[in-house]
Short mmCIF file of C-alpha atoms and ligand atoms in Angstrom, two decimals:
data_model
loop_
_atom_site.label_atom_id
_atom_site.label_comp_id
_atom_site.label_asym_id
_atom_site.label_seq_id
_atom_site.Cartn_x
_atom_site.Cartn_y
_atom_site.Cartn_z
CA MET A 1 88.26 124.60 178.28
CA LEU A 2 86.31 122.90 175.96
CA LEU A 3 82.84 123.76 175.18
CA VAL A 4 80.66 121.10 173.96
CA THR A 5 77.55 122.13 172.62
CA GLY A 6 74.52 118.72 172.52
CA GLY A 7 77.56 116.71 174.55
CA ALA A 8 74.60 114.51 175.66
CA GLY A 9 73.43 113.90 172.53
CA TYR A 10 74.53 110.63 170.41
CA ILE A 11 77.62 112.27 168.10
CA GLY A 12 78.43 114.97 171.17
CA SER A 13 78.42 112.17 173.92
CA HIS A 14 81.28 109.86 172.26
CA ALA A 15 83.28 113.05 171.67
CA VAL A 16 82.74 113.99 175.33
CA LEU A 17 84.09 110.39 175.80
CA ALA A 18 86.97 110.46 173.32
CA LEU A 19 88.01 113.93 174.38
CA ARG A 20 88.50 112.96 178.22
CA ASP A 21 89.80 109.82 177.19
CA ALA A 22 92.61 112.23 175.45
CA GLY A 23 93.10 114.21 178.36
CA GLU A 24 90.96 117.16 177.62
CA SER A 25 89.10 119.42 179.99
CA VAL A 26 85.46 119.31 178.91
CA VAL A 27 81.81 121.45 179.92
CA VAL A 28 78.81 120.18 178.13
CA ILE A 29 75.90 122.33 177.04
CA ASP A 30 72.99 120.54 176.13
CA ASP A 31 68.84 121.26 176.14
CA LEU A 32 68.44 117.47 177.15
CA SER A 33 65.48 117.84 173.87
CA THR A 34 67.01 114.64 172.43
CA GLY A 35 70.51 114.37 174.67
CA ARG A 36 70.00 112.11 178.02
CA ARG A 37 71.70 113.18 181.72
CA ASP A 38 73.33 109.86 182.12
CA ALA A 39 75.30 109.93 178.32
CA VAL A 40 77.71 112.82 180.20
CA PRO A 41 80.08 111.42 182.46
CA ALA A 42 79.80 112.34 185.94
CA ASP A 43 82.48 114.29 186.36
CA VAL A 44 81.71 116.42 183.69
CA PRO A 45 79.91 119.89 184.36
CA LEU A 46 76.39 119.92 182.64
CA ILE A 47 74.94 123.09 181.83
CA ILE A 48 70.81 122.52 180.57
CA GLY A 49 69.92 125.22 178.25
CA ASP A 50 70.14 126.32 175.09
CA ALA A 51 73.04 126.47 172.98
CA GLY A 52 71.52 129.51 171.52
CA ASP A 53 70.83 131.89 174.14
CA ALA A 54 72.55 134.89 174.15
CA ALA A 55 72.54 135.46 178.67
CA LEU A 56 73.22 131.99 178.95
CA LEU A 57 76.37 131.88 176.86
CA ALA A 58 77.66 135.46 178.14
CA ASP A 59 77.49 133.87 181.29
CA VAL A 60 79.58 130.53 180.69
CA PHE A 61 82.24 132.70 178.96
CA SER A 62 82.69 134.48 181.32
CA ALA A 63 82.92 131.80 184.20
CA GLN A 64 85.00 129.21 182.30
CA ASP A 65 88.14 130.58 179.89
CA VAL A 66 87.02 128.45 176.68
CA GLU A 67 89.86 128.14 174.34
CA ALA A 68 87.48 125.95 171.73
CA VAL A 69 84.08 125.41 170.90
CA LEU A 70 82.82 121.94 169.28
CA HIS A 71 79.07 122.72 168.09
CA PHE A 72 77.15 119.49 168.02
CA ALA A 73 74.07 120.88 169.22
CA GLY A 74 71.21 120.78 166.72
CA SER A 75 68.49 119.11 164.82
CA ILE A 76 69.14 116.27 162.16
CA GLN A 77 66.67 114.28 160.70
CA VAL A 78 65.89 115.36 156.99
CA GLY A 79 62.26 113.91 156.96
CA GLU A 80 60.80 116.43 159.93
CA SER A 81 63.23 119.56 158.56
CA VAL A 82 60.59 119.42 155.52
CA ALA A 83 57.47 119.26 157.77
CA ASP A 84 58.79 121.61 160.10
CA PRO A 85 61.17 124.19 158.21
CA ILE A 86 60.98 126.61 161.01
CA LYS A 87 62.53 124.72 163.53
CA TYR A 88 65.69 123.60 161.55
CA TYR A 89 66.32 127.48 160.87
CA ARG A 90 65.95 127.94 164.28
CA ASN A 91 68.02 125.40 166.02
CA ASN A 92 70.95 124.69 163.26
CA VAL A 93 71.25 128.53 161.94
CA GLY A 94 70.17 130.43 164.64
CA THR A 95 71.41 128.70 167.35
CA SER A 96 74.80 128.54 165.35
CA LEU A 97 74.83 132.13 164.39
CA ALA A 98 73.92 133.29 168.53
CA LEU A 99 76.91 130.65 169.42
CA VAL A 100 79.52 132.38 166.76
CA ALA A 101 79.00 135.41 168.00
CA ALA A 102 79.30 134.86 171.62
CA ALA A 103 82.46 132.52 171.49
CA MET A 104 84.35 135.84 168.97
CA ALA A 105 83.14 137.90 171.97
CA ALA A 106 84.74 135.85 174.08
CA GLY A 107 88.09 135.72 172.30
CA VAL A 108 87.57 131.41 171.62
CA ARG A 109 90.55 130.49 169.47
CA HIS A 110 88.50 127.78 167.82
CA PHE A 111 85.58 126.47 166.64
CA LEU A 112 84.53 122.92 165.08
CA PHE A 113 81.10 122.60 163.29
CA SER A 114 79.53 119.27 163.14
CA SER A 115 78.13 119.61 159.32
CA THR A 116 76.89 116.46 156.88
CA ALA A 117 77.22 115.11 153.64
CA SER A 118 73.03 116.36 152.89
CA VAL A 119 74.69 119.47 151.70
CA TYR A 120 75.83 118.19 148.56
CA GLY A 121 72.24 117.09 147.79
CA VAL A 122 72.24 114.92 144.80
CA PRO A 123 76.27 114.88 144.39
CA ALA A 124 77.23 114.69 140.62
CA GLU A 125 80.00 112.83 141.80
CA ASP A 126 81.16 110.05 143.66
CA PRO A 127 82.67 109.48 145.80
CA ILE A 128 82.23 113.35 146.65
CA PRO A 129 85.41 115.79 147.38
CA GLU A 130 84.78 118.61 149.64
CA ASP A 131 84.66 121.04 146.48
CA CYS A 132 82.16 119.16 144.79
CA GLN A 133 78.84 121.32 144.19
CA LYS A 134 76.81 122.26 147.50
CA ALA A 135 72.83 121.96 146.44
CA PRO A 136 71.36 120.72 149.35
CA ILE A 137 68.01 119.12 148.56
CA ASN A 138 66.15 119.60 151.73
CA PRO A 139 66.36 122.16 155.05
CA TYR A 140 68.27 120.37 157.16
CA GLY A 141 71.37 120.61 154.40
CA ALA A 142 70.88 123.88 154.04
CA SER A 143 70.34 124.99 156.95
CA LYS A 144 74.33 123.58 158.02
CA LEU A 145 75.56 124.53 154.62
CA MET A 146 73.89 128.42 156.04
CA VAL A 147 76.14 128.01 158.93
CA GLU A 148 79.48 126.80 156.83
CA ARG A 149 78.97 130.05 155.43
CA LEU A 150 78.65 132.06 158.18
CA LEU A 151 81.76 130.58 159.20
CA ALA A 152 83.46 131.82 156.11
CA ASP A 153 82.54 135.16 156.31
CA VAL A 154 83.48 135.35 160.21
CA ALA A 155 87.36 134.00 158.89
CA VAL A 156 87.74 136.98 156.75
CA ILE A 157 87.46 139.38 160.32
CA SER A 158 87.84 137.01 163.09
CA PRO A 159 90.99 135.32 164.89
CA MET A 160 89.02 132.86 165.82
CA ASN A 161 89.80 129.53 163.04
CA HIS A 162 86.98 126.78 162.16
CA GLY A 163 86.94 123.30 161.10
CA VAL A 164 83.85 121.94 159.42
CA LEU A 165 83.56 118.40 159.59
CA ARG A 166 80.84 117.03 156.84
CA TYR A 167 79.63 113.56 158.56
CA PHE A 168 78.88 110.81 156.36
CA ASN A 169 76.47 108.17 158.06
CA VAL A 170 76.95 107.78 161.74
CA ALA A 171 75.86 104.30 163.18
CA GLY A 172 77.76 102.04 165.45
CA ALA A 173 78.52 102.63 169.33
CA ASP A 174 80.64 103.00 172.31
CA PRO A 175 82.74 99.62 172.41
CA ALA A 176 82.76 99.44 176.10
CA GLY A 177 79.01 100.48 175.92
CA ARG A 178 78.95 104.30 177.90
CA SER A 179 76.79 105.38 174.89
CA GLY A 180 75.21 104.87 172.36
CA GLN A 181 71.99 105.98 170.12
CA SER A 182 69.50 106.74 172.14
CA THR A 183 67.01 109.00 170.33
CA PRO A 184 63.00 107.90 170.28
CA GLY A 185 61.84 107.60 167.02
CA ALA A 186 65.76 107.33 165.22
CA THR A 187 64.27 106.30 161.48
CA HIS A 188 68.14 105.41 160.19
CA LEU A 189 68.41 102.35 158.70
CA ILE A 190 70.70 100.41 161.17
CA LYS A 191 68.37 101.56 164.05
CA VAL A 192 65.50 100.25 162.36
CA ALA A 193 66.75 97.20 161.17
CA LEU A 194 68.16 96.07 165.02
CA ALA A 195 64.76 97.01 165.78
CA ALA A 196 63.43 94.71 163.33
CA ALA A 197 66.12 91.92 164.38
CA LEU A 198 65.15 92.32 168.23
CA GLY A 199 61.60 91.48 167.90
CA GLN A 200 60.22 95.66 168.03
CA ARG A 201 59.38 95.74 165.01
CA ASP A 202 58.04 93.36 161.63
CA GLY A 203 60.26 93.96 159.31
CA VAL A 204 62.40 97.09 156.84
CA ASP A 205 61.09 98.73 154.42
CA ILE A 206 63.75 98.92 151.37
CA PHE A 207 62.72 102.16 150.15
CA GLY A 208 63.52 102.11 146.00
CA ASP A 209 65.72 99.03 144.88
CA ASP A 210 65.57 100.31 141.34
CA TYR A 211 68.45 102.85 141.89
CA PRO A 212 71.39 103.16 139.08
CA THR A 213 73.44 101.13 142.07
CA GLY A 214 74.72 97.20 142.00
CA ASP A 215 72.19 95.81 143.52
CA GLY A 216 69.71 98.82 142.99
CA THR A 217 69.16 99.60 146.34
CA GLY A 218 70.72 103.21 147.92
CA ILE A 219 74.57 103.05 148.71
CA ARG A 220 75.79 105.10 151.66
CA ASP A 221 79.76 105.29 153.32
CA TYR A 222 78.44 104.08 157.33
CA ILE A 223 81.07 105.34 160.08
CA HIS A 224 81.17 104.11 163.30
CA VAL A 225 80.76 106.56 166.21
CA SER A 226 83.80 105.96 168.06
CA ASP A 227 86.12 106.96 165.14
CA LEU A 228 83.79 110.07 164.62
CA ALA A 229 84.50 111.41 167.91
CA ALA A 230 88.15 110.35 167.70
CA ALA A 231 88.24 112.19 164.63
CA HIS A 232 87.13 115.38 166.41
CA VAL A 233 90.08 114.95 168.93
CA ALA A 234 92.52 114.98 165.30
CA ALA A 235 90.47 117.66 164.20
CA LEU A 236 91.32 120.12 166.93
CA ALA A 237 94.83 119.15 166.79
CA ALA A 238 94.66 120.67 163.06
CA LEU A 239 92.91 123.66 164.50
CA ARG A 240 95.54 123.98 167.06
CA ALA A 241 98.38 123.37 164.87
CA GLU A 242 100.06 126.89 163.32
CA PRO A 243 100.24 128.51 161.44
CA ALA A 244 96.61 129.06 161.76
CA ARG A 245 94.03 127.84 159.55
CA SER A 246 90.26 126.83 158.67
CA PHE A 247 89.62 123.76 157.18
CA THR A 248 86.58 121.51 155.72
CA CYS A 249 86.41 118.09 155.30
CA ASN A 250 84.67 114.79 154.91
CA ILE A 251 84.77 112.53 157.26
CA GLY A 252 83.48 109.15 156.12
CA TYR A 253 85.62 105.71 154.95
CA GLY A 254 85.52 106.45 151.53
CA HIS A 255 83.35 102.94 150.71
CA GLY A 256 79.89 102.25 151.20
CA TYR A 257 77.27 99.50 151.71
CA SER A 258 73.61 99.44 150.33
CA VAL A 259 71.06 98.71 152.01
CA ASN A 260 70.77 95.19 151.38
CA GLN A 261 74.53 94.25 152.67
CA VAL A 262 73.55 96.77 155.70
CA LEU A 263 70.43 94.32 155.97
CA ASP A 264 72.88 91.10 155.16
CA ALA A 265 75.04 92.53 157.67
CA VAL A 266 72.27 92.56 160.22
CA ASP A 267 71.27 89.38 159.57
CA ARG A 268 74.93 87.81 159.61
CA VAL A 269 75.78 89.87 163.36
CA THR A 270 72.01 88.84 164.95
CA GLY A 271 71.54 85.77 163.66
CA ALA A 272 67.87 86.99 162.40
CA ARG A 273 66.08 87.09 159.21
CA ILE A 274 65.17 89.96 158.73
CA ALA A 275 61.18 90.81 156.71
CA ARG A 276 62.67 93.25 153.94
CA ARG A 277 59.81 94.83 152.03
CA VAL A 278 60.35 96.76 148.60
CA GLN A 279 58.68 100.19 148.81
CA PRO A 280 58.95 103.34 146.50
CA ARG A 281 61.84 106.05 146.59
CA ARG A 282 61.96 107.95 150.06
CA ALA A 283 61.81 111.90 148.70
CA GLY A 284 64.70 113.50 148.83
CA ASP A 285 66.99 110.22 149.04
CA PRO A 286 70.34 110.81 146.61
CA PRO A 287 71.39 106.91 145.15
CA THR A 288 75.33 107.11 146.90
CA LEU A 289 76.80 109.31 149.20
CA VAL A 290 80.93 108.09 149.34
CA ALA A 291 83.36 110.72 150.81
CA ASP A 292 86.28 111.34 148.97
CA VAL A 293 88.62 110.84 151.61
CA THR A 294 91.73 112.57 149.93
CA ARG A 295 91.91 115.74 152.14
CA ARG A 296 90.89 114.01 155.55
CA ARG A 297 94.27 111.70 155.08
CA ALA A 298 96.24 115.15 154.35
CA LEU A 299 94.46 116.66 156.95
CA LEU A 300 94.07 115.02 160.05
CA ASP A 301 96.44 112.45 162.56
CA TRP A 302 93.81 109.86 162.29
CA GLN A 303 92.93 106.48 161.26
CA PRO A 304 89.69 104.60 161.20
CA ARG A 305 89.98 101.60 164.11
CA PHE A 306 86.18 100.26 163.01
CA ASP A 307 85.76 100.18 159.45
CA ASP A 308 83.96 97.23 159.24
CA ILE A 309 80.14 96.93 158.94
CA ASP A 310 79.98 93.56 161.19
CA ARG A 311 81.58 95.95 163.71
CA ILE A 312 79.58 98.86 163.70
CA ILE A 313 76.77 96.95 163.82
CA ALA A 314 77.36 94.43 166.51
CA ASP A 315 78.36 97.52 168.62
CA ALA A 316 74.87 99.36 168.00
CA LEU A 317 73.59 95.55 168.47
CA ALA A 318 74.88 95.45 172.29
CA TRP A 319 73.65 99.09 172.88
CA GLU A 320 70.49 98.38 172.04
CA GLN A 321 69.80 95.24 173.97
CA GLN A 322 71.81 97.51 176.83
CA LEU A 323 68.85 99.64 176.52
CA GLN A 324 65.96 96.92 176.69
CA ARG A 325 67.62 95.23 180.20
CA ARG A 326 67.36 98.89 181.67
CA LEU A 327 63.86 99.08 180.23
CA ALA A 328 62.86 95.80 181.70
CA GLU A 329 64.84 96.89 184.85
CA SER A 330 62.96 100.26 185.45
CA ASN A 331 59.76 98.83 184.69
N1 UDP B 401 66.53 103.31 154.80
C1 UDP B 401 65.28 102.24 153.81
N2 UDP B 401 65.23 101.96 155.29
C2 UDP B 401 64.58 102.32 156.38
C3 UDP B 401 65.68 103.29 156.44
C4 UDP B 401 66.77 103.93 155.29
O1 UDP B 401 65.41 101.66 152.93
O2 UDP B 401 63.89 102.20 156.81
C5 UDP B 401 67.54 103.89 153.07
C6 UDP B 401 67.32 104.68 153.07
O3 UDP B 401 66.86 104.97 151.89
C7 UDP B 401 69.57 105.40 152.24
C8 UDP B 401 69.45 103.98 153.58
O4 UDP B 401 69.15 103.63 154.12
O5 UDP B 401 69.33 104.54 151.21
C9 UDP B 401 70.48 104.92 154.81
O6 UDP B 401 69.62 106.09 155.09
P1 UDP B 401 69.50 106.86 156.73
O7 UDP B 401 68.11 107.00 156.73
O8 UDP B 401 69.52 105.58 157.71
O9 UDP B 401 70.06 107.34 156.59
P2 UDP B 401 70.36 109.05 155.71
O10 UDP B 401 71.53 108.51 154.38
O11 UDP B 401 69.16 109.39 154.65
O12 UDP B 401 71.20 110.00 156.82
#
């Protein structure tokens, strides 16, 4: 049995779909603070609660023979982390500490952790290798890096091996329409641009056009959420392989798009012409974040299937339209 925390959330729910498609048995813990019950398939057990609740975890681990934990639950918005650091250290560090301790005590064999390119801060290298200096510039990245350190320290004394996956910019939705990004108030570029294309807002603010990039706007390595989900299936296989080892791995495609290129793609896919307003840079935004994928290629038996910005946007658009239809039907 696999325990997936945050399995009702955006990335976690796609991972649950990929794990089930691969024939795995899964149980989900989610407090539904941002996740949705209907993102979890009906035949997957959903425990509604806090993934850092020691008493709940003791119950779960004694009721189930959990081979591996995949830990997605956490808070993920950079701006919010600056405004409310306590929330980030509680939800990301405190929860992970309780979960890792409970997993070790229960004899769990493998632990897969959702980390982020935000641990690099403003990276000195482009593309970014995993051993690049880690200097997070916000509480979100700092909280994830602390858990990476916790796992490394624990690995010295525990037979539980771990994988750390540092996600780049995750976007898109399940191509079969089973899940997508539903978090209200999400501020991510593709989400905001699609809202503009669908007439839900009057345009998009471009946060800076004076970066040292080709067109002056920020460059990011956008990865389709279903590819990211499939990478977890491959990472689990790597954790199960003998001899057991732990690893840290970037998960991106290894190339990036600027804000303007993303907006061009949204215009192309939707047929809209989104109004663009250049604004000052957003605090805490590095100019470029692109993964060096050398280690990922060596480590994971995984091939991207949706490495195409138009495809990412088309799948995200289909999901937004499905959400709009559901909303209209419920009114
Ligand atoms: N961005 C933007 N306008 C927006 C949202 C984002 O110009 O309304 C830019 C942002 O400055 C960054 C890129 O788009 O260069 C991706 O930002 P996002 O918030 O999607 O993800 P992040 O890289 O911050 O995790």
